[in-house]
mmCIF file of C-alpha atoms and ligand atoms in Angstrom:
data_model
loop_
_atom_site.group_PDB
_atom_site.id
_atom_site.type_symbol
_atom_site.label_atom_id
_atom_site.label_comp_id
_atom_site.label_asym_id
_atom_site.label_seq_id
_atom_site.Cartn_x
_atom_site.Cartn_y
_atom_site.Cartn_z
ATOM 1 C CA MET A 100 31.116 -16.025 -3.289
ATOM 2 C CA THR A 101 27.452 -15.188 -2.833
ATOM 3 C CA THR A 102 24.979 -15.637 -5.660
ATOM 4 C CA THR A 103 24.800 -11.892 -6.051
ATOM 5 C CA ASP A 104 28.591 -11.605 -6.393
ATOM 6 C CA THR A 105 28.573 -14.414 -8.932
ATOM 7 C CA GLU A 106 25.806 -12.747 -10.884
ATOM 8 C CA LYS A 107 27.641 -9.438 -10.900
ATOM 9 C CA SER A 108 30.848 -11.085 -12.069
ATOM 10 C CA LEU A 109 28.852 -12.637 -14.909
ATOM 11 C CA ARG A 110 27.992 -9.072 -15.911
ATOM 12 C CA LEU A 111 24.296 -9.840 -16.188
ATOM 13 C CA ALA A 112 21.906 -7.079 -17.198
ATOM 14 C CA ALA A 113 20.301 -5.413 -14.164
ATOM 15 C CA TRP A 114 16.918 -7.082 -14.697
ATOM 16 C CA ALA A 115 18.544 -10.524 -14.968
ATOM 17 C CA GLN A 116 20.516 -9.988 -11.745
ATOM 18 C CA ASN A 117 17.275 -9.343 -9.920
ATOM 19 C CA THR A 118 15.280 -12.153 -11.458
ATOM 20 C CA ALA A 119 14.578 -15.396 -9.582
ATOM 21 C CA PRO A 120 13.540 -18.834 -10.851
ATOM 22 C CA SER A 121 9.797 -18.909 -11.342
ATOM 23 C CA PRO A 122 7.617 -20.704 -8.782
ATOM 24 C CA MET A 123 6.326 -22.725 -11.754
ATOM 25 C CA GLN A 124 9.761 -24.282 -12.236
ATOM 26 C CA ASP A 125 9.940 -25.137 -8.526
ATOM 27 C CA MET A 126 6.500 -26.703 -8.796
ATOM 28 C CA LEU A 127 7.578 -28.701 -11.830
ATOM 29 C CA ALA A 128 10.441 -30.199 -9.815
ATOM 30 C CA LEU A 129 8.148 -30.854 -6.859
ATOM 31 C CA THR A 130 5.464 -32.574 -8.885
ATOM 32 C CA ALA A 131 8.023 -34.879 -10.466
ATOM 33 C CA ARG A 132 8.078 -36.754 -7.135
ATOM 34 C CA PRO A 133 6.639 -40.223 -7.677
ATOM 35 C CA GLY A 134 3.167 -40.793 -6.264
ATOM 36 C CA LEU A 135 2.406 -37.097 -5.760
ATOM 37 C CA ILE A 136 -1.128 -35.933 -6.568
ATOM 38 C CA SER A 137 -0.648 -32.607 -8.255
ATOM 39 C CA PHE A 138 -3.197 -29.836 -8.443
ATOM 40 C CA GLY A 139 -0.213 -27.515 -8.881
ATOM 41 C CA LEU A 140 0.585 -26.963 -12.516
ATOM 42 C CA GLY A 141 -1.779 -26.042 -15.317
ATOM 43 C CA LEU A 142 -1.318 -29.262 -17.186
ATOM 44 C CA PRO A 143 -3.883 -30.640 -19.582
ATOM 45 C CA ASN A 144 -4.656 -34.294 -19.011
ATOM 46 C CA GLN A 145 -2.093 -36.470 -20.751
ATOM 47 C CA GLU A 146 -4.496 -39.424 -20.905
ATOM 48 C CA LEU A 147 -6.780 -37.342 -23.102
ATOM 49 C CA PHE A 148 -4.261 -36.230 -25.710
ATOM 50 C CA PRO A 149 -5.576 -37.350 -29.139
ATOM 51 C CA ARG A 150 -2.471 -39.434 -29.652
ATOM 52 C CA GLU A 151 -3.672 -41.741 -32.406
ATOM 53 C CA ALA A 152 -5.098 -38.997 -34.583
ATOM 54 C CA PHE A 153 -2.063 -36.813 -33.993
ATOM 55 C CA ALA A 154 0.336 -39.694 -34.693
ATOM 56 C CA GLU A 155 -1.441 -40.270 -37.983
ATOM 57 C CA ALA A 156 -1.249 -36.562 -38.864
ATOM 58 C CA SER A 157 2.377 -36.071 -37.864
ATOM 59 C CA SER A 158 3.715 -39.255 -39.475
ATOM 60 C CA SER A 159 1.864 -38.521 -42.692
ATOM 61 C CA VAL A 160 3.466 -35.065 -42.744
ATOM 62 C CA LEU A 161 6.870 -36.523 -42.023
ATOM 63 C CA LEU A 162 6.595 -39.118 -44.783
ATOM 64 C CA ASN A 163 4.956 -36.980 -47.437
ATOM 65 C CA LYS A 164 6.269 -33.475 -46.821
ATOM 66 C CA PRO A 165 10.023 -33.637 -46.246
ATOM 67 C CA HIS A 166 10.286 -29.840 -46.595
ATOM 68 C CA THR A 167 8.545 -29.540 -43.223
ATOM 69 C CA LEU A 168 11.850 -30.498 -41.632
ATOM 70 C CA GLN A 169 13.318 -27.404 -43.235
ATOM 71 C CA TYR A 170 13.302 -23.796 -42.050
ATOM 72 C CA GLY A 171 10.174 -21.916 -43.043
ATOM 73 C CA PRO A 172 8.858 -18.377 -43.199
ATOM 74 C CA ALA A 173 8.068 -16.679 -39.878
ATOM 75 C CA GLY A 174 4.471 -16.722 -38.701
ATOM 76 C CA VAL A 175 2.769 -17.855 -41.895
ATOM 77 C CA MET A 176 1.394 -21.197 -42.958
ATOM 78 C CA HIS A 177 -1.615 -20.896 -45.158
ATOM 79 C CA THR A 178 -3.593 -24.048 -44.273
ATOM 80 C CA LEU A 179 -3.115 -23.704 -40.539
ATOM 81 C CA LYS A 180 -4.146 -20.055 -40.608
ATOM 82 C CA ALA A 181 -7.250 -20.992 -42.603
ATOM 83 C CA SER A 182 -8.189 -23.582 -39.954
ATOM 84 C CA ILE A 183 -7.595 -21.061 -37.160
ATOM 85 C CA ALA A 184 -9.778 -18.471 -38.927
ATOM 86 C CA GLU A 185 -12.527 -21.100 -39.098
ATOM 87 C CA LEU A 186 -12.032 -22.050 -35.440
ATOM 88 C CA MET A 187 -12.278 -18.405 -34.374
ATOM 89 C CA LYS A 188 -15.488 -17.968 -36.342
ATOM 90 C CA GLY A 189 -17.071 -20.363 -33.856
ATOM 91 C CA ARG A 190 -16.247 -17.827 -31.113
ATOM 92 C CA GLY A 191 -17.715 -14.922 -33.039
ATOM 93 C CA VAL A 192 -14.367 -13.569 -34.284
ATOM 94 C CA SER A 193 -14.170 -12.899 -37.976
ATOM 95 C CA CYS A 194 -10.620 -12.431 -39.173
ATOM 96 C CA THR A 195 -8.636 -12.793 -42.369
ATOM 97 C CA GLU A 196 -5.525 -14.904 -42.744
ATOM 98 C CA GLU A 197 -3.530 -11.655 -43.076
ATOM 99 C CA GLU A 198 -4.473 -10.839 -39.480
ATOM 100 C CA ILE A 199 -3.264 -14.183 -38.112
ATOM 101 C CA PHE A 200 0.361 -14.674 -37.114
ATOM 102 C CA LEU A 201 1.580 -18.099 -35.972
ATOM 103 C CA THR A 202 3.711 -18.324 -32.852
ATOM 104 C CA THR A 203 5.426 -20.848 -30.617
ATOM 105 C CA GLY A 204 2.567 -20.889 -28.107
ATOM 106 C CA ALA A 205 0.627 -18.075 -26.461
ATOM 107 C CA GLN A 206 3.625 -17.388 -24.234
ATOM 108 C CA GLN A 207 5.677 -16.289 -27.205
ATOM 109 C CA ALA A 208 2.684 -14.409 -28.586
ATOM 110 C CA ILE A 209 2.366 -12.178 -25.508
ATOM 111 C CA ASN A 210 6.140 -11.815 -25.398
ATOM 112 C CA MET A 211 6.239 -10.587 -28.978
ATOM 113 C CA LEU A 212 3.452 -8.097 -28.369
ATOM 114 C CA ALA A 213 5.219 -6.726 -25.296
ATOM 115 C CA ARG A 214 8.351 -6.315 -27.370
ATOM 116 C CA LEU A 215 6.438 -4.364 -30.017
ATOM 117 C CA LEU A 216 4.281 -2.246 -27.751
ATOM 118 C CA LEU A 217 6.230 -1.542 -24.590
ATOM 119 C CA GLU A 218 9.030 0.978 -24.104
ATOM 120 C CA PRO A 219 11.493 0.319 -21.250
ATOM 121 C CA GLY A 220 9.909 1.768 -18.111
ATOM 122 C CA GLY A 221 6.521 2.094 -19.858
ATOM 123 C CA GLN A 222 3.147 1.449 -18.276
ATOM 124 C CA VAL A 223 1.022 -1.704 -18.415
ATOM 125 C CA VAL A 224 -2.395 -2.339 -16.874
ATOM 126 C CA THR A 225 -2.786 -5.725 -15.215
ATOM 127 C CA GLU A 226 -4.960 -7.287 -12.534
ATOM 128 C CA GLU A 227 -3.620 -7.535 -8.975
ATOM 129 C CA ILE A 228 -3.635 -11.307 -9.290
ATOM 130 C CA THR A 229 -2.391 -12.581 -12.607
ATOM 131 C CA TYR A 230 -0.459 -15.139 -14.625
ATOM 132 C CA PRO A 231 3.191 -15.083 -13.479
ATOM 133 C CA GLY A 232 4.376 -15.975 -16.986
ATOM 134 C CA PHE A 233 3.125 -12.572 -18.081
ATOM 135 C CA LEU A 234 5.067 -10.813 -15.330
ATOM 136 C CA GLN A 235 8.161 -12.685 -16.509
ATOM 137 C CA VAL A 236 7.589 -11.330 -20.004
ATOM 138 C CA LEU A 237 7.562 -7.810 -18.599
ATOM 139 C CA GLU A 238 10.668 -8.091 -16.429
ATOM 140 C CA PRO A 239 13.278 -6.921 -18.964
ATOM 141 C CA PHE A 240 11.225 -3.760 -19.603
ATOM 142 C CA ALA A 241 11.035 -2.833 -15.891
ATOM 143 C CA PRO A 242 7.596 -1.343 -16.552
ATOM 144 C CA GLU A 243 5.377 0.613 -14.203
ATOM 145 C CA LEU A 244 2.521 -1.769 -13.395
ATOM 146 C CA LEU A 245 -0.860 -0.100 -13.079
ATOM 147 C CA THR A 246 -2.717 -2.798 -11.185
ATOM 148 C CA VAL A 247 -6.484 -2.980 -10.907
ATOM 149 C CA PRO A 248 -8.567 -5.189 -8.599
ATOM 150 C CA THR A 249 -10.075 -8.373 -9.924
ATOM 151 C CA CYS A 250 -13.048 -10.453 -8.910
ATOM 152 C CA PRO A 251 -13.137 -14.278 -8.856
ATOM 153 C CA GLN A 252 -16.662 -14.202 -10.354
ATOM 154 C CA THR A 253 -16.645 -11.454 -12.961
ATOM 155 C CA GLY A 254 -12.993 -10.727 -13.628
ATOM 156 C CA MET A 255 -11.055 -7.492 -14.014
ATOM 157 C CA ASP A 256 -12.393 -4.320 -12.416
ATOM 158 C CA VAL A 257 -13.025 -2.445 -15.629
ATOM 159 C CA ASP A 258 -14.275 0.661 -13.779
ATOM 160 C CA ALA A 259 -10.816 0.895 -12.231
ATOM 161 C CA VAL A 260 -9.305 0.693 -15.734
ATOM 162 C CA GLU A 261 -11.605 3.509 -16.815
ATOM 163 C CA ALA A 262 -10.557 5.601 -13.803
ATOM 164 C CA LEU A 263 -6.898 5.211 -14.796
ATOM 165 C CA LEU A 264 -7.621 6.268 -18.363
ATOM 166 C CA GLN A 265 -9.779 9.171 -17.223
ATOM 167 C CA ALA A 266 -6.927 10.286 -14.968
ATOM 168 C CA GLY A 267 -4.763 10.590 -18.081
ATOM 169 C CA LYS A 268 -2.813 7.317 -17.958
ATOM 170 C CA ARG A 269 -2.006 5.947 -21.402
ATOM 171 C CA PRO A 270 -0.517 2.497 -20.835
ATOM 172 C CA ALA A 271 1.189 0.624 -23.644
ATOM 173 C CA PHE A 272 -1.531 -1.989 -23.248
ATOM 174 C CA ILE A 273 -4.041 -3.608 -20.908
ATOM 175 C CA TYR A 274 -3.479 -7.317 -20.228
ATOM 176 C CA SER A 275 -6.600 -9.440 -19.987
ATOM 177 C CA ILE A 276 -7.177 -13.168 -19.468
ATOM 178 C CA THR A 277 -10.844 -12.893 -20.334
ATOM 179 C CA ASP A 278 -11.893 -16.535 -19.986
ATOM 180 C CA GLY A 279 -10.848 -19.228 -17.510
ATOM 181 C CA HIS A 280 -8.463 -16.797 -15.818
ATOM 182 C CA ASN A 281 -5.153 -18.164 -14.607
ATOM 183 C CA PRO A 282 -5.166 -18.414 -11.597
ATOM 184 C CA LEU A 283 -8.684 -17.260 -10.593
ATOM 185 C CA GLY A 284 -10.719 -19.369 -13.007
ATOM 186 C CA SER A 285 -12.951 -16.327 -13.593
ATOM 187 C CA SER A 286 -14.543 -15.354 -16.877
ATOM 188 C CA MET A 287 -15.314 -11.720 -17.453
ATOM 189 C CA SER A 288 -18.972 -10.723 -17.339
ATOM 190 C CA ARG A 289 -20.664 -9.553 -20.534
ATOM 191 C CA GLU A 290 -20.976 -5.989 -19.237
ATOM 192 C CA LYS A 291 -17.289 -5.808 -18.405
ATOM 193 C CA ARG A 292 -16.320 -7.225 -21.816
ATOM 194 C CA GLU A 293 -18.406 -4.632 -23.582
ATOM 195 C CA LYS A 294 -17.040 -1.829 -21.463
ATOM 196 C CA LEU A 295 -13.391 -2.875 -21.801
ATOM 197 C CA ALA A 296 -13.744 -3.181 -25.587
ATOM 198 C CA ARG A 297 -15.304 0.284 -25.672
ATOM 199 C CA LEU A 298 -12.551 1.786 -23.505
ATOM 200 C CA ALA A 299 -9.857 0.326 -25.751
ATOM 201 C CA ARG A 300 -11.527 1.866 -28.783
ATOM 202 C CA GLU A 301 -12.309 5.235 -27.193
ATOM 203 C CA TYR A 302 -8.891 5.785 -25.658
ATOM 204 C CA GLY A 303 -6.871 4.042 -28.389
ATOM 205 C CA VAL A 304 -5.208 1.747 -25.857
ATOM 206 C CA PRO A 305 -4.673 -1.863 -27.004
ATOM 207 C CA VAL A 306 -5.910 -4.791 -24.975
ATOM 208 C CA VAL A 307 -3.745 -7.900 -25.141
ATOM 209 C CA GLU A 308 -6.260 -10.708 -24.756
ATOM 210 C CA ASP A 309 -4.447 -13.859 -23.623
ATOM 211 C CA ASP A 310 -6.866 -16.686 -24.318
ATOM 212 C CA PRO A 311 -5.513 -20.230 -23.942
ATOM 213 C CA TYR A 312 -8.669 -21.311 -22.069
ATOM 214 C CA GLY A 313 -11.509 -19.731 -24.055
ATOM 215 C CA PHE A 314 -12.250 -22.896 -26.021
ATOM 216 C CA LEU A 315 -12.555 -24.926 -22.820
ATOM 217 C CA SER A 316 -16.003 -23.614 -22.003
ATOM 218 C CA TYR A 317 -18.401 -25.530 -19.751
ATOM 219 C CA ALA A 318 -21.291 -23.070 -19.798
ATOM 220 C CA ASP A 319 -24.399 -23.577 -21.919
ATOM 221 C CA VAL A 320 -23.806 -20.195 -23.474
ATOM 222 C CA SER A 321 -20.236 -18.959 -23.706
ATOM 223 C CA LEU A 322 -19.513 -15.273 -24.075
ATOM 224 C CA PRO A 323 -17.562 -13.895 -27.040
ATOM 225 C CA PRO A 324 -13.918 -12.962 -26.504
ATOM 226 C CA LEU A 325 -13.041 -9.260 -26.465
ATOM 227 C CA LYS A 326 -11.683 -9.686 -29.965
ATOM 228 C CA ALA A 327 -15.210 -10.376 -31.219
ATOM 229 C CA LEU A 328 -16.352 -7.065 -29.729
ATOM 230 C CA GLU A 329 -13.496 -4.876 -30.916
ATOM 231 C CA SER A 330 -11.413 -5.967 -33.877
ATOM 232 C CA GLU A 331 -8.912 -3.123 -34.095
ATOM 233 C CA TRP A 332 -7.794 -2.429 -30.534
ATOM 234 C CA VAL A 333 -7.846 -5.984 -29.160
ATOM 235 C CA PHE A 334 -4.780 -8.077 -29.944
ATOM 236 C CA TYR A 335 -5.715 -11.701 -29.400
ATOM 237 C CA ALA A 336 -3.369 -14.560 -28.405
ATOM 238 C CA GLY A 337 -4.644 -18.134 -28.827
ATOM 239 C CA SER A 338 -3.032 -21.514 -28.297
ATOM 240 C CA PHE A 339 -3.278 -25.198 -29.100
ATOM 241 C CA SER A 340 -1.602 -26.045 -25.781
ATOM 242 C CA LYS A 341 -4.742 -26.651 -23.752
ATOM 243 C CA ILE A 342 -7.022 -27.901 -26.529
ATOM 244 C CA LEU A 343 -4.599 -30.243 -28.290
ATOM 245 C CA ALA A 344 -1.248 -30.585 -26.481
ATOM 246 C CA PRO A 345 1.331 -28.126 -25.152
ATOM 247 C CA GLY A 346 4.087 -30.233 -26.697
ATOM 248 C CA VAL A 347 3.132 -29.050 -30.182
ATOM 249 C CA ARG A 348 4.075 -25.508 -29.084
ATOM 250 C CA ILE A 349 1.754 -23.762 -31.495
ATOM 251 C CA GLY A 350 -0.151 -20.578 -30.809
ATOM 252 C CA TRP A 351 -1.397 -17.637 -32.804
ATOM 253 C CA LEU A 352 -1.967 -13.929 -32.722
ATOM 254 C CA ILE A 353 -4.858 -12.086 -34.335
ATOM 255 C CA VAL A 354 -3.844 -8.475 -34.853
ATOM 256 C CA PRO A 355 -4.404 -5.733 -37.416
ATOM 257 C CA ALA A 356 -2.725 -6.863 -40.637
ATOM 258 C CA ALA A 357 -0.410 -3.834 -40.539
ATOM 259 C CA LEU A 358 1.261 -5.283 -37.437
ATOM 260 C CA THR A 359 2.206 -8.664 -38.869
ATOM 261 C CA GLN A 360 5.250 -7.377 -40.754
ATOM 262 C CA LYS A 361 6.664 -6.011 -37.503
ATOM 263 C CA LEU A 362 5.808 -9.270 -35.787
ATOM 264 C CA SER A 363 7.792 -11.232 -38.349
ATOM 265 C CA VAL A 364 10.885 -9.196 -37.493
ATOM 266 C CA VAL A 365 10.470 -9.947 -33.790
ATOM 267 C CA LYS A 366 9.640 -13.580 -34.475
ATOM 268 C CA GLU A 367 12.748 -14.067 -36.573
ATOM 269 C CA SER A 368 14.888 -12.668 -33.787
ATOM 270 C CA TYR A 369 13.318 -15.101 -31.286
ATOM 271 C CA ASP A 370 13.365 -18.428 -33.080
ATOM 272 C CA ILE A 371 13.331 -17.795 -36.859
ATOM 273 C CA ASN A 372 10.089 -19.711 -37.333
ATOM 274 C CA THR A 373 7.740 -21.945 -35.380
ATOM 275 C CA ALA A 374 8.722 -25.612 -35.822
ATOM 276 C CA ASN A 375 7.583 -26.360 -39.354
ATOM 277 C CA TRP A 376 6.806 -30.033 -38.846
ATOM 278 C CA SER A 377 4.719 -29.215 -35.819
ATOM 279 C CA GLN A 378 2.732 -26.542 -37.675
ATOM 280 C CA HIS A 379 2.051 -28.889 -40.579
ATOM 281 C CA SER A 380 1.079 -31.729 -38.242
ATOM 282 C CA VAL A 381 -1.414 -29.516 -36.423
ATOM 283 C CA ALA A 382 -2.742 -28.277 -39.776
ATOM 284 C CA HIS A 383 -3.202 -31.880 -40.930
ATOM 285 C CA TYR A 384 -4.952 -32.755 -37.669
ATOM 286 C CA MET A 385 -7.236 -29.728 -38.014
ATOM 287 C CA GLU A 386 -8.117 -30.658 -41.593
ATOM 288 C CA SER A 387 -9.234 -34.084 -40.356
ATOM 289 C CA GLY A 388 -12.046 -32.237 -38.528
ATOM 290 C CA LYS A 389 -11.340 -34.134 -35.316
ATOM 291 C CA LEU A 390 -10.798 -31.134 -33.074
ATOM 292 C CA THR A 391 -14.536 -30.537 -32.632
ATOM 293 C CA GLY A 392 -15.101 -34.007 -31.147
ATOM 294 C CA HIS A 393 -11.935 -33.710 -29.092
ATOM 295 C CA LEU A 394 -13.086 -30.406 -27.593
ATOM 296 C CA GLU A 395 -16.399 -31.995 -26.664
ATOM 297 C CA LEU A 396 -14.506 -34.768 -24.890
ATOM 298 C CA LEU A 397 -12.316 -32.269 -23.018
ATOM 299 C CA ARG A 398 -15.310 -30.183 -21.982
ATOM 300 C CA ARG A 399 -17.115 -33.243 -20.684
ATOM 301 C CA GLU A 400 -14.121 -34.672 -18.824
ATOM 302 C CA TYR A 401 -12.843 -31.429 -17.359
ATOM 303 C CA SER A 402 -16.214 -30.113 -16.242
ATOM 304 C CA ALA A 403 -16.887 -33.441 -14.465
ATOM 305 C CA ARG A 404 -13.530 -33.159 -12.665
ATOM 306 C CA ARG A 405 -14.268 -29.537 -11.758
ATOM 307 C CA ASP A 406 -17.567 -30.653 -10.216
ATOM 308 C CA THR A 407 -15.867 -33.445 -8.267
ATOM 309 C CA MET A 408 -13.366 -30.939 -6.907
ATOM 310 C CA LEU A 409 -16.040 -28.449 -5.903
ATOM 311 C CA GLN A 410 -17.981 -31.210 -4.192
ATOM 312 C CA ALA A 411 -14.859 -32.348 -2.320
ATOM 313 C CA ILE A 412 -14.083 -28.771 -1.251
ATOM 314 C CA ALA A 413 -17.622 -28.420 0.082
ATOM 315 C CA SER A 414 -17.188 -31.678 2.015
ATOM 316 C CA TYR A 415 -13.661 -31.296 3.397
ATOM 317 C CA PHE A 416 -12.667 -27.607 3.550
ATOM 318 C CA PRO A 417 -13.891 -25.219 6.269
ATOM 319 C CA ALA A 418 -17.383 -23.859 5.674
ATOM 320 C CA GLU A 419 -15.966 -20.312 5.385
ATOM 321 C CA THR A 420 -13.982 -21.294 2.252
ATOM 322 C CA ARG A 421 -15.057 -19.430 -0.867
ATOM 323 C CA ALA A 422 -14.643 -21.369 -4.079
ATOM 324 C CA GLU A 423 -16.199 -20.237 -7.341
ATOM 325 C CA LYS A 424 -17.378 -22.596 -10.048
ATOM 326 C CA PRO A 425 -15.310 -21.716 -13.119
ATOM 327 C CA SER A 426 -17.165 -21.716 -16.431
ATOM 328 C CA ASN A 427 -13.919 -22.182 -18.384
ATOM 329 C CA GLY A 428 -10.442 -23.531 -18.173
ATOM 330 C CA MET A 429 -8.551 -25.699 -15.746
ATOM 331 C CA PHE A 430 -8.351 -23.801 -12.485
ATOM 332 C CA LEU A 431 -10.380 -23.372 -9.378
ATOM 333 C CA TRP A 432 -9.494 -20.666 -6.869
ATOM 334 C CA ALA A 433 -10.268 -21.331 -3.227
ATOM 335 C CA GLU A 434 -10.158 -18.457 -0.758
ATOM 336 C CA LEU A 435 -9.375 -19.921 2.660
ATOM 337 C CA PRO A 436 -10.141 -18.460 6.100
ATOM 338 C CA GLU A 437 -7.543 -15.912 7.170
ATOM 339 C CA TRP A 438 -6.166 -18.099 9.976
ATOM 340 C CA VAL A 439 -4.879 -20.697 7.463
ATOM 341 C CA ASP A 440 -1.127 -20.469 6.856
ATOM 342 C CA VAL A 441 -1.189 -21.332 3.153
ATOM 343 C CA PRO A 442 2.578 -21.758 2.520
ATOM 344 C CA GLN A 443 2.805 -24.053 5.576
ATOM 345 C CA LEU A 444 -0.226 -25.924 4.301
ATOM 346 C CA LEU A 445 1.576 -26.590 1.030
ATOM 347 C CA ARG A 446 4.685 -27.892 2.818
ATOM 348 C CA ASP A 447 2.583 -30.205 4.980
ATOM 349 C CA ALA A 448 0.443 -31.304 2.055
ATOM 350 C CA VAL A 449 3.495 -32.378 0.077
ATOM 351 C CA GLU A 450 5.255 -34.079 2.988
ATOM 352 C CA GLN A 451 2.330 -35.656 4.803
ATOM 353 C CA LYS A 452 -0.348 -36.169 2.170
ATOM 354 C CA LYS A 453 1.634 -36.237 -1.068
ATOM 355 C CA VAL A 454 -0.527 -33.539 -2.604
ATOM 356 C CA ALA A 455 0.531 -30.266 -4.218
ATOM 357 C CA PHE A 456 -1.325 -27.062 -5.063
ATOM 358 C CA PHE A 457 -0.226 -23.543 -5.877
ATOM 359 C CA PRO A 458 -0.352 -21.000 -3.032
ATOM 360 C CA GLY A 459 -2.167 -17.853 -4.096
ATOM 361 C CA GLN A 460 0.662 -15.483 -3.227
ATOM 362 C CA ALA A 461 2.621 -16.795 -6.234
ATOM 363 C CA PHE A 462 0.160 -14.887 -8.423
ATOM 364 C CA ASP A 463 0.348 -11.524 -6.688
ATOM 365 C CA THR A 464 1.735 -8.672 -8.732
ATOM 366 C CA PRO A 465 4.661 -6.969 -6.939
ATOM 367 C CA GLY A 466 3.478 -5.055 -3.880
ATOM 368 C CA ASN A 467 0.094 -6.815 -3.721
ATOM 369 C CA THR A 468 -0.922 -9.424 -1.181
ATOM 370 C CA LYS A 469 -4.450 -10.178 -2.348
ATOM 371 C CA GLY A 470 -3.584 -13.799 -3.148
ATOM 372 C CA LYS A 471 -2.302 -14.499 0.371
ATOM 373 C CA HIS A 472 -5.280 -16.558 1.526
ATOM 374 C CA GLY A 473 -5.958 -18.187 -1.801
ATOM 375 C CA MET A 474 -4.927 -21.397 -3.446
ATOM 376 C CA ARG A 475 -5.021 -22.319 -7.127
ATOM 377 C CA LEU A 476 -6.197 -25.844 -7.759
ATOM 378 C CA ASN A 477 -5.845 -27.436 -11.174
ATOM 379 C CA PHE A 478 -8.613 -29.941 -11.867
ATOM 380 C CA SER A 479 -7.763 -31.126 -15.380
ATOM 381 C CA ASN A 480 -4.813 -33.343 -14.603
ATOM 382 C CA ALA A 481 -6.044 -35.644 -11.840
ATOM 383 C CA THR A 482 -8.499 -38.531 -11.704
ATOM 384 C CA HIS A 483 -11.746 -38.231 -9.765
ATOM 385 C CA GLU A 484 -10.278 -40.531 -7.093
ATOM 386 C CA GLN A 485 -7.133 -38.410 -6.823
ATOM 387 C CA ILE A 486 -9.235 -35.268 -6.517
ATOM 388 C CA GLU A 487 -11.271 -36.791 -3.697
ATOM 389 C CA THR A 488 -8.166 -38.112 -1.871
ATOM 390 C CA GLY A 489 -6.111 -34.958 -2.419
ATOM 391 C CA ILE A 490 -8.758 -32.458 -1.334
ATOM 392 C CA LYS A 491 -9.649 -34.614 1.683
ATOM 393 C CA GLY A 492 -5.969 -34.681 2.683
ATOM 394 C CA ILE A 493 -5.619 -30.904 2.388
ATOM 395 C CA GLY A 494 -8.866 -30.481 4.344
ATOM 396 C CA GLU A 495 -7.477 -32.613 7.171
ATOM 397 C CA LEU A 496 -4.349 -30.463 7.330
ATOM 398 C CA ILE A 497 -6.446 -27.290 7.473
ATOM 399 C CA GLU A 498 -8.366 -28.834 10.383
ATOM 400 C CA ALA A 499 -5.027 -29.658 12.064
ATOM 401 C CA GLN A 500 -4.002 -25.985 11.721
ATOM 402 C CA ARG A 501 -7.329 -24.952 13.206
ATOM 403 C CA ALA A 502 -6.824 -27.298 16.162
ATOM 404 C CA ALA A 503 -3.261 -26.054 16.722
ATOM 405 C CA LEU A 504 -4.524 -22.470 16.787
ATOM 406 C CA GLY A 505 -7.338 -23.357 19.153
ATOM 407 C CA GLN A 506 -9.911 -22.108 16.596
ATOM 408 C CA SER A 507 -13.388 -23.446 16.979
HETATM 409 C C1 LIG B 655 -2.701 -17.252 -19.152
HETATM 410 C C2 LIG B 655 -1.686 -18.042 -19.903
HETATM 411 N N1 LIG B 655 -1.061 -17.495 -20.941
HETATM 412 C C3 LIG B 655 -0.139 -18.167 -21.651
HETATM 413 C C4 LIG B 655 0.216 -19.455 -21.326
HETATM 414 C C5 LIG B 655 1.252 -20.169 -22.138
HETATM 415 O O1 LIG B 655 0.631 -20.939 -23.125
HETATM 416 P P1 LIG B 655 1.389 -21.669 -24.293
HETATM 417 O O2 LIG B 655 1.642 -23.077 -23.868
HETATM 418 O O3 LIG B 655 0.451 -21.578 -25.442
HETATM 419 O O4 LIG B 655 2.655 -20.931 -24.562
HETATM 420 C C6 LIG B 655 -0.392 -20.075 -20.230
HETATM 421 C C7 LIG B 655 -0.007 -21.430 -19.831
HETATM 422 O O5 LIG B 655 -0.332 -21.971 -18.840
HETATM 423 C C8 LIG B 655 -1.374 -19.355 -19.507
HETATM 424 O O6 LIG B 655 -2.008 -19.885 -18.453
#
């Protein structure tokens, strides 16, 4: 029996029959190989998790608040929401607790919004190169994707969004990773932010701003998220995954208060409530005031690793390589010369050099091939030595491809 026959006999829904395991899962299996240097996944650095402070917070909660091992209400926990409101103030977003809804990570947050906003077969605006986890969210809706170009320096082509709206398109929402884009590492320019916020307001089309990386800013002056520029039509998704630890599985939405009741219905259907103990532990950690110092540490460590990687790319990759310096996040996008066979490079890198990265094509929206010559490199989860060794190894393999092709 072929897989397809098996799937049909399981009577899967049409979208599930057509779905394939995500490249992220394949990468997870690959990077589990011992001794492999991985620039593949978007993992925060485990060595930097604030384990002592979090152990203190979580064990105190466990010992003193037994009810946190109970079920709880969906999406609400007063003290955590108060801390998030305070945190967002630092990014120029003023919001009330009624506008905050707690989720199991940003992934669930964008999933819940899609469920509320998108009709089956509806339209969504997304960049040509985007986060595959978002495309997975969309799959059951079989939407029409209205894709717009994107730029590794300044982000989404907002003029192209305007052209779609002017042509009469009214998508359910526009998806934006405004800062530290996954996979491009780009952060949207100020002009584009202002214009996108204005378009959302003028046309009454919501922007879903997916922002796990906004707090990991390495620039002297960081730009405000879209949510700070437009409070009504931007629905913001934040996360503790990259600034504390993904294992806590806590994220949040900031939406108009009128939407939170609907969100609680969706949330209940997904997982009843976000793990209560985890929420209380994060709240306790936040109340200790230690996140500010921890963020400073992350910014220092990650920006130093980013610089090491850029330096290594300049030393070991072909001169024609284009690699932008990201001002936020964990990813660096390198655009390789067209003669490089990127999937083959990955196979050779894993087998011969014990290094992994993510080939750009994994981030193409269906029908697009813009990522073909790109590679996403994660710089947060490797040591400086590993970055030097890994990039050098990949560079040597690119040179071997050049020699085999007779390129000069
Ligand atoms: C753009 C983007 N959105 C959402 C997520 C999921 O985040 P969380 O762990 O908060 O669910 C990720 C994780 O890598 C991401 O890169």
